[in-house]
Amino acid sequence: MLEIRCPWCGPRDQSEYSFGGEAHITRPLEPESLSDQQWGDYLFNRKNPKGRHAEQWCHSAGCGRWFNVLRDTVTYRIEKIYKVGQAPGTGDREG
Amino acid sequence: MNTRRRPSGGRIDRSRPISFSFNGRRYLGYQGDTLASALVANGVRLIGRSFKYHRPRGIFGSGAEEPNALVQVGEGARTVPNLKATQVELFEGLTARTINGWPSLRLDLYGISDKLGGLLPAGFYYKTFMWPRGWWARYERHIRKAAGLGRAPIDADPDHYDKRDVHCDVMVVGAGPAGLMAALSAGRSGATVIIADEQSEFGGSLLSGTGTVSSQPMSSWLAGMVEALSAMPEVRLLSRSTVTGYYDHNFLIIDERRTDHLARPDPRVSRERLWRVRAGQVVLATGAIERGLVFADNDRPGVMLASAVRTYLNRYAALPGRHGAVLTNNDSAYEAALDMQAAGLDVTALIDIRQRPAEGLLERAREAGIPVYPGHAVCGVRSGFSGMTDVELCRLTASGDDVLAYKGSVPCQVLAMSGGWNPTVHLHCQSGAEARFDEKLGCFVPGDSVQRARSAGAAKGIFDLGGCLADGVEAGRMAASAAGIAPAATDIPFAKMQEAMSIEPCWELPDGLPEGRGGKKFVDYQNDTLASDIRLAAREGYRSIEHVKRYTALGFGTDQGKTGNINGMAILARELDQSIAATGTTTFRPNYTPVTFGALAGRGIGTEFFDPVRRTAMHTWHVENGARFEDVGQWKRPWYYPLVGEDMAGAVARECLATRKGVGVLDASTLGKIDIQGADAAEFLNRVYTNNWAKLGIGRCRYGLMLGEDGMVMDDGVTARLGEQHYLMTTTTGGAAHVLGWLERWQQTEWPDLKVYFTSVTDRWAVVSMAGPNSRRLLQTLCDDIDLSAEALPFMSCRQGTVAGIAARVFRISFSGELAFEVNVCADFGAHLWTTIMEAGREYGATPYGTEAMHVLRAEKGYIIVGQDTDGSVTPGDLGMDWIVSKDKDFIGKRSLYRPDTIRGNRKQLVGLLTDDPEVRLPEGAQLVNEASTDYPVAMVGHVTSSYQSACLGHSIALALVKGGRSRKGGEVYAQLMSGEVIRATITDPLFYDPDNALQKT
């Protein structure tokens, strides 16, 4: 079970969180102008990297806030935790 | 009476005799015994039968590594199967039974399979019983009985279990020499420490050893050490506590057994406690487990690990035999030989596989009068009725690969053998780190740690006491320091240092006979895996150790191959002509030893703590008035209210008719309710709903459809505008939490600029829905501050006022197609509101109705239920609800409505179905086909989503999703049932009652 540091509540067990998948997927501003291919990419295609992954987590059994985590999918090491809207990998390194 | 007990010594308390029973016979042991040690002391050698060949088996080890001595302990609901006798502490009145052997241990009819052994190679069951197809079920019962392990209790568990979550700076696993010193040095520095050990007492190898530490006898040094640790307030000592799993981010699970060692446990104390530990740093001082040697008939009762023999002699003062031999490929077994001789267990031969053991060792053996046979091996075992009597001795060739000469037999009741030591790397590997094969030590040792952890002592491949004590001090100091605590100095206790332990790894001893001719050479005792099975697997093409494991069963079972795995891997490596390092180990997974379901569940059982039940404010009234309930999510909802002698169909028909003709009353409290406020609330609703919310006036309501970004219907409900920036959204009962999360996620991650706030108020409001032509009159008797007329309170509007004397919100919305009002009050007054309405309603024929009647009424109107008439693959267009999809604005999922797949012509569409016979009701879920054909396969064109007998209409009705259904109105489909019956139905509009929607607007 991972230990994740909620930016608002501090370190908590993974069981308090829900996983939101890949972060930094911005909803297109004008969906109607996109081709089927482009809309399909936004909707379905994800990087699924082996290694460093920016992803969304929500402290759903706590404060209910969403935030971003930069995590290695091989070692499960959490490198950065930063707020929604911040650039990928912003902030101090995690322990 | 304990014929094999030494007169003095050991850690047993001879002043506290204990009576216990094994296989129905009574025996005596002492406080401090395990079941195994007490059986050894009573001269009991035959403990069980093996899994596959039903060979007699005795005690082999002395702890978690034991493969043979599995027992069923206790009776009735508290019985536990498949415990290792070596880990069962003795208590007064303990009863234990052998788990294998039918009809009895001594007369085992399945023993025939041993004689047929050549016919039962690896993969035998897969190869033999998988044909004819489908017969496995018939064979399996007999195979399971023959192979049977213990029996699980049938009755409910009468005990309780609990869990604790803890943090610590340093978690020390194992309280042997290294673990104790690590805890002491970390504790002295001020770190919070947990030290856990699976045994009843701390000490590890010290409990079985002889000699001194810091010039004190081992036992008194140990006592002082435990006392010193106990005196440290920040050090928590957990005995009988197995660290069973090491997970990510230094999360460890400890299974503490609290009462299983007691004759009369206090019922207030939980039987087991599961500790969930988040550790800053971990020290793995898990020790090492001796491994056996693979030779002919090496499973006979009396063949034991040398370390186990030492443990029985020194810790339990029990003699596993009158005379015996030692077989080894390394130095450590010389200690066992000397201890045996000293204890009066005559050593008839010390058989050392190595040609040239160290001279110092030979001299010590000679001084003790032990005959040593270097360059020799055991090539066979002679057994009597209850165990071995002699071993066959042979001289090995210089290479050790073959027999040079047979040397006759040596009397031997117990053979103490050592094939070397395997560091217990299980937790290290569970943490994600690798094990590395050390050629010099002949074993896998921990590779680099990948979490905040370090191994210490024998777990790291340090096999002498002095080295373990020193390494423990260092590990504790480093752990404290890594946890950010300044380490304090700790003296290293003095113990005799040893030369590096010498070993010549040996994975299988020759017997000079061709494969299959000599005695069976067991690699894994619990699974009856032979050396020849592993070779066979290799010949049949298996290369990966993981596959060989699954083909031969090597390393499965309750012991997980703790003594045999490495031998098996090495035999495979040799057969494949590759190194052991290249062959590798199988994956070490939690749990280290078996954990009971009770411990895993803890208090989280039943409807109180595992799956809580939610009840509405009116629940008591429903119960008192005979409601049958249905579960909707966690909610208990009244399903129908049968009168005396009335069946479900009768009750539902009565409730429906009463609603359509008079007034029906429904507890609608469970609908999800989300309070939405903020300057941008309307804009937000515009983005999450398919329709337009910009112009909804205060005091008005609107139905909304919510889609996923994939364009599929996700939820629906009515949202009311209560104020300038204030909305109340309702959701489906089951979708409430999901919808709230959905809204929060979009607001927080995508549109943080929108000022809007969401609050779940589902439980705060009790809701009573009144539907039917009399609903207005009924409500008027209870409400005098709201004008309920059609003009003042039109359909789809709401007002605040007072109902039954309580502040209320009144919504004029309808899920039945009738004139209807929903009254929301503070949940605390829900029961009062309900009973007041029911009393006032008597003169209007007010009838309570449940969810079933609600479903019938809405289906008559063709109103969908998300999750019943939709399944995550249905668009608004499929439902014929394009009227609610705005063309003028964007919303979540809109772009997906123009994907090629969502605009194709033959999508399944919602239609109504009418059967030819009005009394015949289509089963929900029935598959629909175009022709009543038995020429399979038949193309399926849809399925029935909802189906009811409509009392108001006098015939059955159904809703269905049918390919291209809307263009097929008036056409036919056939429902093909599992029974073979075929029902014809006509496709109609999904709207059966009041097609003009006039009634709800009256």
Coordinates of C-alpha atoms in Angstrom, one line a residue, chain B residues 187-640:
Chain B
G187 CA 16.1 2.1 20.8
R188 CA 19.0 3.6 22.8
S189 CA 19.3 6.4 20.2
G190 CA 15.7 7.3 21.0
A191 CA 13.9 5.9 18.0
T192 CA 10.5 4.4 18.3
V193 CA 11.0 0.8 17.6
I194 CA 8.8 -2.2 17.0
I195 CA 10.5 -5.6 17.2
A196 CA 8.4 -8.6 16.3
D197 CA 9.1 -12.3 16.4
E198 CA 7.0 -15.2 15.3
Q199 CA 7.9 -17.4 18.3
S200 CA 6.5 -17.5 21.8
E201 CA 9.8 -16.1 23.2
F202 CA 12.4 -13.8 21.9
G203 CA 15.9 -15.2 21.2
G204 CA 15.8 -17.0 17.9
S205 CA 18.9 -19.2 17.6
L206 CA 19.9 -18.3 21.1
L207 CA 17.0 -20.4 22.4
S208 CA 18.5 -23.6 20.9
G209 CA 22.1 -22.9 21.4
T210 CA 24.7 -23.8 24.0
G211 CA 27.6 -21.6 25.1
T212 CA 28.0 -18.1 26.3
V213 CA 27.5 -14.5 25.3
S214 CA 29.6 -11.8 27.1
S215 CA 30.8 -14.6 29.5
Q216 CA 27.2 -15.3 30.6
P217 CA 25.2 -18.4 29.8
M218 CA 23.1 -17.7 26.7
S219 CA 19.8 -17.9 28.5
S220 CA 20.7 -15.4 31.2
W221 CA 22.2 -13.0 28.7
L222 CA 19.0 -13.3 26.7
A223 CA 16.8 -12.7 29.7
G224 CA 18.8 -9.5 30.6
M225 CA 18.5 -8.4 27.0
V226 CA 14.8 -8.8 26.8
E227 CA 14.5 -7.0 30.1
A228 CA 16.5 -4.1 28.9
L229 CA 14.4 -3.7 25.8
S230 CA 11.2 -4.0 27.8
A231 CA 12.3 -1.2 30.0
M232 CA 12.6 1.2 27.0
P233 CA 9.3 3.0 26.6
E234 CA 9.7 3.7 22.9
V235 CA 10.4 0.0 22.1
R236 CA 7.3 -2.2 21.5
L237 CA 8.0 -6.0 21.8
L238 CA 5.7 -8.3 19.9
S239 CA 6.1 -12.0 20.4
R240 CA 3.9 -14.7 18.6
S241 CA 3.8 -12.0 15.9
T242 CA 4.8 -13.0 12.4
V243 CA 5.7 -10.3 9.9
T244 CA 3.9 -11.9 7.0
G245 CA 4.1 -9.3 4.3
Y246 CA 6.4 -6.4 3.2
Y247 CA 4.6 -4.1 0.8
D248 CA 5.3 -0.8 -0.9
H249 CA 6.5 2.3 0.9
N250 CA 7.7 0.4 4.0
F251 CA 4.2 -1.0 4.8
L252 CA 4.4 -4.2 6.8
I253 CA 1.7 -6.5 8.1
I254 CA 2.2 -8.3 11.4
D255 CA -0.1 -11.2 12.4
E256 CA -0.1 -11.4 16.2
R257 CA -1.6 -14.6 17.7
R258 CA -2.9 -13.5 21.1
T259 CA -4.9 -16.4 22.6
D260 CA -4.2 -19.6 20.6
H261 CA -1.6 -20.7 23.2
L262 CA -4.1 -20.4 26.1
A263 CA -6.3 -23.2 27.5
R264 CA -8.9 -20.7 28.6
P265 CA -8.6 -17.4 26.7
D266 CA -10.4 -14.3 28.0
P267 CA -13.3 -13.9 25.5
R268 CA -12.7 -10.1 25.7
V269 CA -9.3 -10.5 24.1
S270 CA -9.2 -10.7 20.4
R271 CA -7.9 -14.0 19.1
E272 CA -5.5 -12.4 16.6
R273 CA -4.5 -8.8 15.9
L274 CA -3.3 -7.6 12.5
W275 CA -0.8 -4.8 12.9
R276 CA -0.5 -2.5 9.9
V277 CA 2.9 -0.8 10.2
R278 CA 4.2 2.1 8.3
A279 CA 7.9 2.1 9.2
G280 CA 10.5 4.8 8.7
Q281 CA 13.3 2.2 8.4
V282 CA 13.2 -1.6 8.5
V283 CA 15.8 -4.0 9.8
L284 CA 15.3 -7.6 8.5
A285 CA 16.9 -9.9 11.0
T286 CA 14.9 -12.8 9.9
G287 CA 17.7 -15.4 10.3
A288 CA 18.3 -18.4 8.1
I289 CA 16.6 -21.7 7.6
E290 CA 18.6 -24.9 7.2
R291 CA 18.0 -26.9 4.1
G292 CA 17.9 -30.6 3.8
L293 CA 19.9 -33.0 1.5
V294 CA 18.4 -34.9 -1.3
F295 CA 19.1 -38.6 -1.1
A296 CA 17.2 -41.9 -1.4
D297 CA 14.3 -42.2 1.1
N298 CA 15.3 -39.0 2.7
D299 CA 11.7 -38.5 3.9
R300 CA 11.6 -41.4 6.4
P301 CA 10.4 -40.5 9.9
G302 CA 13.6 -39.8 11.8
V303 CA 15.3 -37.8 9.1
M304 CA 15.5 -34.3 10.5
L305 CA 17.2 -31.0 10.0
A306 CA 20.3 -30.8 12.2
S307 CA 19.1 -27.4 13.5
A308 CA 15.8 -29.1 14.5
V309 CA 17.6 -31.9 16.4
R310 CA 19.6 -29.2 18.3
T311 CA 16.4 -27.3 19.1
Y312 CA 14.7 -30.4 20.5
L313 CA 17.7 -31.4 22.5
N314 CA 18.7 -28.0 23.9
R315 CA 15.5 -25.9 24.0
Y316 CA 13.0 -28.6 24.8
A317 CA 15.2 -31.3 26.4
A318 CA 13.6 -33.9 24.2
L319 CA 15.6 -36.7 22.4
P320 CA 14.4 -37.5 18.9
G321 CA 16.0 -40.9 19.2
R322 CA 18.4 -43.1 21.3
H323 CA 21.1 -43.1 18.7
G324 CA 21.6 -41.4 15.4
A325 CA 23.9 -40.1 12.7
V326 CA 24.7 -36.7 11.2
L327 CA 24.9 -36.0 7.5
T328 CA 26.4 -32.7 6.3
N329 CA 28.1 -30.8 3.6
N330 CA 29.2 -27.9 5.9
D331 CA 30.6 -27.1 9.3
S332 CA 27.5 -26.2 11.2
A333 CA 26.3 -29.7 11.7
Y334 CA 29.3 -30.5 13.8
E335 CA 27.7 -28.5 16.6
A336 CA 24.6 -30.7 16.3
A337 CA 26.8 -33.8 16.5
L338 CA 28.5 -32.6 19.6
D339 CA 25.2 -31.5 21.2
M340 CA 23.7 -35.0 20.4
Q341 CA 26.6 -36.8 22.0
A342 CA 26.5 -34.5 25.1
A343 CA 22.8 -35.1 25.5
G344 CA 23.2 -38.9 25.4
L345 CA 22.0 -39.3 21.9
D346 CA 24.7 -41.7 20.7
V347 CA 26.2 -40.5 17.4
T348 CA 27.0 -43.6 15.4
A349 CA 28.4 -41.7 12.5
L350 CA 29.2 -38.2 11.4
I351 CA 29.0 -38.5 7.6
D352 CA 30.6 -35.5 5.9
I353 CA 30.1 -35.3 2.2
R354 CA 33.3 -33.2 1.9
Q355 CA 36.5 -35.1 1.3
R356 CA 38.5 -32.8 3.6
P357 CA 36.7 -31.2 6.4
A358 CA 38.7 -28.7 8.5
E359 CA 41.1 -30.5 10.8
G360 CA 39.9 -28.5 13.8
L361 CA 36.4 -29.9 13.3
L362 CA 37.6 -33.5 13.0
E363 CA 39.6 -33.1 16.1
R364 CA 36.6 -31.9 18.2
A365 CA 34.5 -34.8 16.9
R366 CA 37.2 -37.3 17.7
E367 CA 37.6 -35.8 21.2
A368 CA 33.9 -36.4 21.7
G369 CA 34.2 -39.9 20.5
I370 CA 32.2 -39.4 17.3
P371 CA 33.3 -41.5 14.3
V372 CA 33.6 -39.3 11.3
Y373 CA 33.3 -40.4 7.7
P374 CA 34.6 -37.8 5.3
G375 CA 33.9 -38.2 1.7
H376 CA 30.9 -40.4 2.5
A377 CA 27.2 -40.1 2.0
V378 CA 23.9 -41.8 2.8
C379 CA 22.5 -43.8 -0.1
G380 CA 19.5 -45.4 1.5
V381 CA 17.4 -45.7 4.7
R382 CA 16.1 -48.8 6.4
S383 CA 12.9 -48.4 8.3
G384 CA 10.8 -50.3 10.8
F385 CA 7.1 -49.8 11.5
S386 CA 7.5 -46.3 13.0
G387 CA 10.6 -44.9 11.5
M388 CA 14.2 -45.4 10.5
T389 CA 16.5 -47.9 12.1
D390 CA 19.6 -47.7 9.9
V391 CA 21.2 -45.7 7.2
E392 CA 23.1 -47.1 4.3
L393 CA 26.6 -45.6 4.1
C394 CA 28.6 -45.2 0.9
R395 CA 32.0 -43.8 -0.1
L396 CA 31.8 -41.1 -2.7
T397 CA 34.1 -40.7 -5.7
A398 CA 36.4 -37.7 -5.5
S399 CA 34.0 -35.6 -7.5
G400 CA 31.2 -36.6 -5.2
D401 CA 29.0 -37.4 -8.2
D402 CA 28.9 -41.1 -7.9
V403 CA 29.2 -44.0 -5.4
L404 CA 32.7 -45.5 -5.1
A405 CA 31.8 -48.2 -2.7
Y406 CA 28.9 -49.3 -0.5
K407 CA 30.0 -49.4 3.1
G408 CA 27.1 -51.2 4.8
S409 CA 24.6 -49.8 7.3
V410 CA 25.0 -47.8 10.5
P411 CA 22.3 -48.0 13.2
C412 CA 20.4 -44.7 13.2
Q413 CA 17.1 -43.7 14.7
V414 CA 17.5 -40.1 13.8
L415 CA 19.5 -38.6 11.0
A416 CA 20.4 -35.0 11.6
M417 CA 21.2 -33.5 8.2
S418 CA 22.4 -30.2 7.0
G419 CA 22.6 -29.2 3.4
G420 CA 23.6 -25.6 4.3
W421 CA 21.7 -22.5 5.3
N422 CA 19.3 -20.3 3.3
P423 CA 19.1 -16.7 4.6
T424 CA 15.4 -15.9 5.1
V425 CA 15.2 -13.4 2.2
H426 CA 11.4 -13.7 1.8
L427 CA 10.6 -10.2 3.2
H428 CA 13.6 -8.6 1.4
C429 CA 12.3 -10.0 -1.9
Q430 CA 8.7 -9.1 -1.1
S431 CA 9.9 -5.5 -0.7
G432 CA 10.8 -5.6 -4.4
A433 CA 14.5 -6.3 -4.0
E434 CA 16.5 -9.1 -5.6
A435 CA 18.2 -12.1 -4.0
R436 CA 21.7 -12.8 -5.3
F437 CA 23.3 -16.2 -5.3
D438 CA 26.6 -16.3 -3.3
E439 CA 28.8 -19.1 -4.6
K440 CA 31.0 -19.2 -1.6
L441 CA 28.1 -19.5 0.9
G442 CA 26.1 -21.7 -1.5
C443 CA 22.9 -19.7 -0.9
F444 CA 20.9 -16.8 -2.0
V445 CA 21.7 -13.6 0.0
P446 CA 19.9 -10.3 -0.1
G447 CA 20.8 -8.0 -3.0
D448 CA 20.6 -4.2 -2.6
S449 CA 17.5 -2.9 -0.8
V450 CA 15.1 -0.9 -2.8
Q451 CA 13.1 0.4 0.1
R452 CA 14.3 2.0 3.3
A453 CA 15.5 -1.3 4.7
R454 CA 18.6 -3.4 5.5
S455 CA 19.1 -7.0 6.3
A456 CA 21.2 -8.0 9.3
G457 CA 22.8 -11.2 10.7
A458 CA 22.0 -14.6 9.3
A459 CA 19.4 -13.1 7.0
K460 CA 22.4 -11.4 5.3
G461 CA 24.5 -14.6 5.2
I462 CA 26.4 -14.0 8.4
F463 CA 26.3 -17.4 10.1
D464 CA 28.3 -17.0 13.3
L465 CA 26.9 -15.6 16.6
G466 CA 29.6 -13.0 17.2
G467 CA 29.2 -11.7 13.7
C468 CA 25.4 -11.5 14.0
L469 CA 25.5 -9.6 17.3
A470 CA 27.9 -7.1 15.8
D471 CA 26.0 -6.7 12.6
G472 CA 22.7 -6.2 14.6
V473 CA 24.3 -3.3 16.5
E474 CA 25.4 -1.7 13.2
A475 CA 22.1 -2.2 11.5
G476 CA 20.2 -0.6 14.4
R477 CA 22.6 2.3 14.5
M478 CA 22.3 2.8 10.7
A479 CA 18.5 2.5 10.7
A480 CA 18.2 5.1 13.5
S481 CA 20.5 7.4 11.7
A482 CA 18.7 7.0 8.4
A483 CA 15.4 7.8 10.3
G484 CA 17.0 11.1 11.2
I485 CA 17.9 10.2 14.8
A486 CA 21.4 10.7 16.2
P487 CA 22.6 7.2 17.0
A488 CA 23.9 6.4 20.5
A489 CA 26.8 4.1 21.2
T490 CA 26.0 0.4 22.0
D491 CA 28.6 -2.1 23.1
I492 CA 28.9 -5.2 21.0
P493 CA 28.4 -8.3 23.2
F494 CA 31.2 -10.8 23.0
A495 CA 30.6 -14.2 21.6
K496 CA 32.9 -16.7 20.1
M497 CA 33.7 -15.7 16.6
Q498 CA 34.0 -18.4 14.0
E499 CA 36.0 -18.9 10.9
A500 CA 33.9 -18.3 7.8
M501 CA 31.5 -21.3 7.6
S502 CA 32.8 -23.7 5.1
I503 CA 30.4 -25.5 2.8
E504 CA 30.6 -27.5 -0.3
P505 CA 27.1 -27.1 -1.9
C506 CA 25.6 -30.4 -2.7
W507 CA 22.1 -30.6 -4.3
E508 CA 21.6 -34.3 -4.7
L509 CA 23.4 -37.4 -3.4
P510 CA 24.1 -40.3 -5.7
D511 CA 22.9 -43.8 -4.9
G512 CA 24.7 -45.5 -7.7
L513 CA 21.4 -46.7 -9.3
P514 CA 19.7 -45.6 -12.5
E515 CA 16.8 -43.1 -12.2
G516 CA 13.7 -44.8 -10.9
R517 CA 15.4 -47.8 -9.4
G518 CA 16.5 -46.6 -6.0
G519 CA 14.6 -45.0 -3.2
K520 CA 12.6 -41.8 -3.9
K521 CA 14.6 -38.7 -3.5
F522 CA 12.3 -36.0 -2.1
V523 CA 13.0 -32.3 -2.8
D524 CA 9.7 -31.0 -1.5
Y525 CA 8.2 -33.1 1.2
Q526 CA 4.8 -31.4 1.5
N527 CA 4.1 -31.8 -2.2
D528 CA 5.9 -35.1 -2.7
T529 CA 8.1 -33.5 -5.4
L530 CA 11.0 -35.7 -6.4
A531 CA 14.3 -34.8 -7.9
S532 CA 13.3 -37.0 -10.8
D533 CA 10.1 -34.9 -11.3
I534 CA 12.2 -31.8 -11.8
R535 CA 14.4 -33.6 -14.3
L536 CA 11.3 -34.9 -16.1
A537 CA 9.9 -31.3 -16.3
A538 CA 13.2 -30.2 -17.8
R539 CA 13.1 -33.0 -20.3
E540 CA 9.6 -32.1 -21.3
G541 CA 10.7 -28.7 -22.2
Y542 CA 10.1 -26.6 -19.1
R543 CA 12.8 -23.9 -18.7
S544 CA 11.5 -21.3 -16.3
I545 CA 11.7 -22.1 -12.6
E546 CA 8.2 -20.5 -12.3
H547 CA 6.8 -23.0 -14.8
V548 CA 8.6 -26.0 -13.3
K549 CA 7.2 -24.9 -9.9
R550 CA 3.7 -25.1 -11.3
Y551 CA 4.3 -28.3 -13.1
T552 CA 5.9 -30.2 -10.2
A553 CA 4.2 -28.3 -7.3
L554 CA 7.7 -27.5 -6.0
G555 CA 7.4 -24.9 -3.3
F556 CA 3.6 -24.8 -2.9
G557 CA 1.7 -25.5 0.3
T558 CA 1.8 -24.2 3.8
D559 CA 5.6 -24.3 4.1
Q560 CA 6.1 -22.7 0.6
G561 CA 9.2 -24.8 0.1
K562 CA 11.3 -23.2 2.9
T563 CA 13.6 -26.2 3.1
G564 CA 13.4 -27.7 -0.4
N565 CA 13.1 -24.9 -2.9
I566 CA 16.8 -24.1 -3.4
N567 CA 17.7 -27.8 -3.8
G568 CA 15.0 -28.0 -6.5
M569 CA 16.2 -24.9 -8.3
A570 CA 19.8 -26.2 -8.2
I571 CA 18.7 -29.6 -9.6
L572 CA 16.9 -27.8 -12.4
A573 CA 20.0 -25.6 -13.0
R574 CA 22.1 -28.7 -13.4
E575 CA 19.7 -30.4 -15.7
L576 CA 19.6 -27.3 -17.9
D577 CA 23.3 -27.0 -17.6
Q578 CA 23.2 -23.4 -16.4
S579 CA 24.2 -21.6 -13.2
I580 CA 21.9 -21.4 -10.2
A581 CA 22.1 -17.6 -10.5
A582 CA 20.8 -17.8 -14.1
T583 CA 18.0 -20.2 -13.0
G584 CA 16.9 -17.8 -10.2
T585 CA 14.3 -18.2 -7.6
T586 CA 10.5 -18.3 -7.8
T587 CA 8.8 -15.1 -6.7
F588 CA 8.5 -14.5 -3.0
R589 CA 5.0 -13.3 -2.3
P590 CA 3.2 -12.5 0.9
N591 CA 2.3 -14.2 3.2
Y592 CA 5.4 -15.6 4.7
T593 CA 3.3 -18.1 6.7
P594 CA -0.5 -18.7 6.4
V595 CA -2.8 -16.0 7.8
T596 CA -6.3 -16.8 8.9
F597 CA -9.3 -15.1 7.3
G598 CA -10.4 -13.9 10.7
A599 CA -7.2 -11.9 11.1
L600 CA -7.6 -10.4 7.6
A601 CA -11.2 -9.4 8.2
G602 CA -10.7 -8.1 11.7
R603 CA -13.8 -6.2 12.8
G604 CA -14.8 -5.5 9.3
I605 CA -17.6 -8.1 9.1
G606 CA -21.3 -8.1 8.7
T607 CA -23.7 -5.2 8.0
E608 CA -22.3 -3.1 10.8
F609 CA -18.7 -2.7 9.7
F610 CA -18.2 -4.4 6.4
D611 CA -21.2 -3.3 4.3
P612 CA -23.2 -0.8 6.4
V613 CA -27.0 -0.6 5.9
R614 CA -28.6 2.8 5.3
R615 CA -32.2 3.3 6.5
T616 CA -34.4 6.2 5.9
A617 CA -36.1 8.3 8.6
M618 CA -39.4 6.4 8.0
H619 CA -37.9 2.9 8.1
T620 CA -39.6 1.9 11.3
W621 CA -43.0 2.7 9.9
H622 CA -42.3 0.5 6.9
V623 CA -41.2 -2.4 9.1
E624 CA -44.3 -2.0 11.3
N625 CA -46.5 -1.9 8.2
G626 CA -45.2 -5.1 6.8
A627 CA -43.0 -3.8 4.0
R628 CA -40.8 -6.2 2.1
F629 CA -37.5 -4.5 1.4
E630 CA -35.1 -4.4 -1.4
D631 CA -31.4 -3.4 -1.3
V632 CA -30.6 -0.4 -3.5
G633 CA -26.9 0.4 -3.0
Q634 CA -26.6 0.3 0.7
W635 CA -30.2 1.5 1.2
K636 CA -33.0 -0.6 2.4
R637 CA -36.0 0.5 0.4
P638 CA -39.6 -0.7 0.8
W639 CA -40.2 -3.0 -2.2
Y640 CA -44.0 -3.5 -1.7

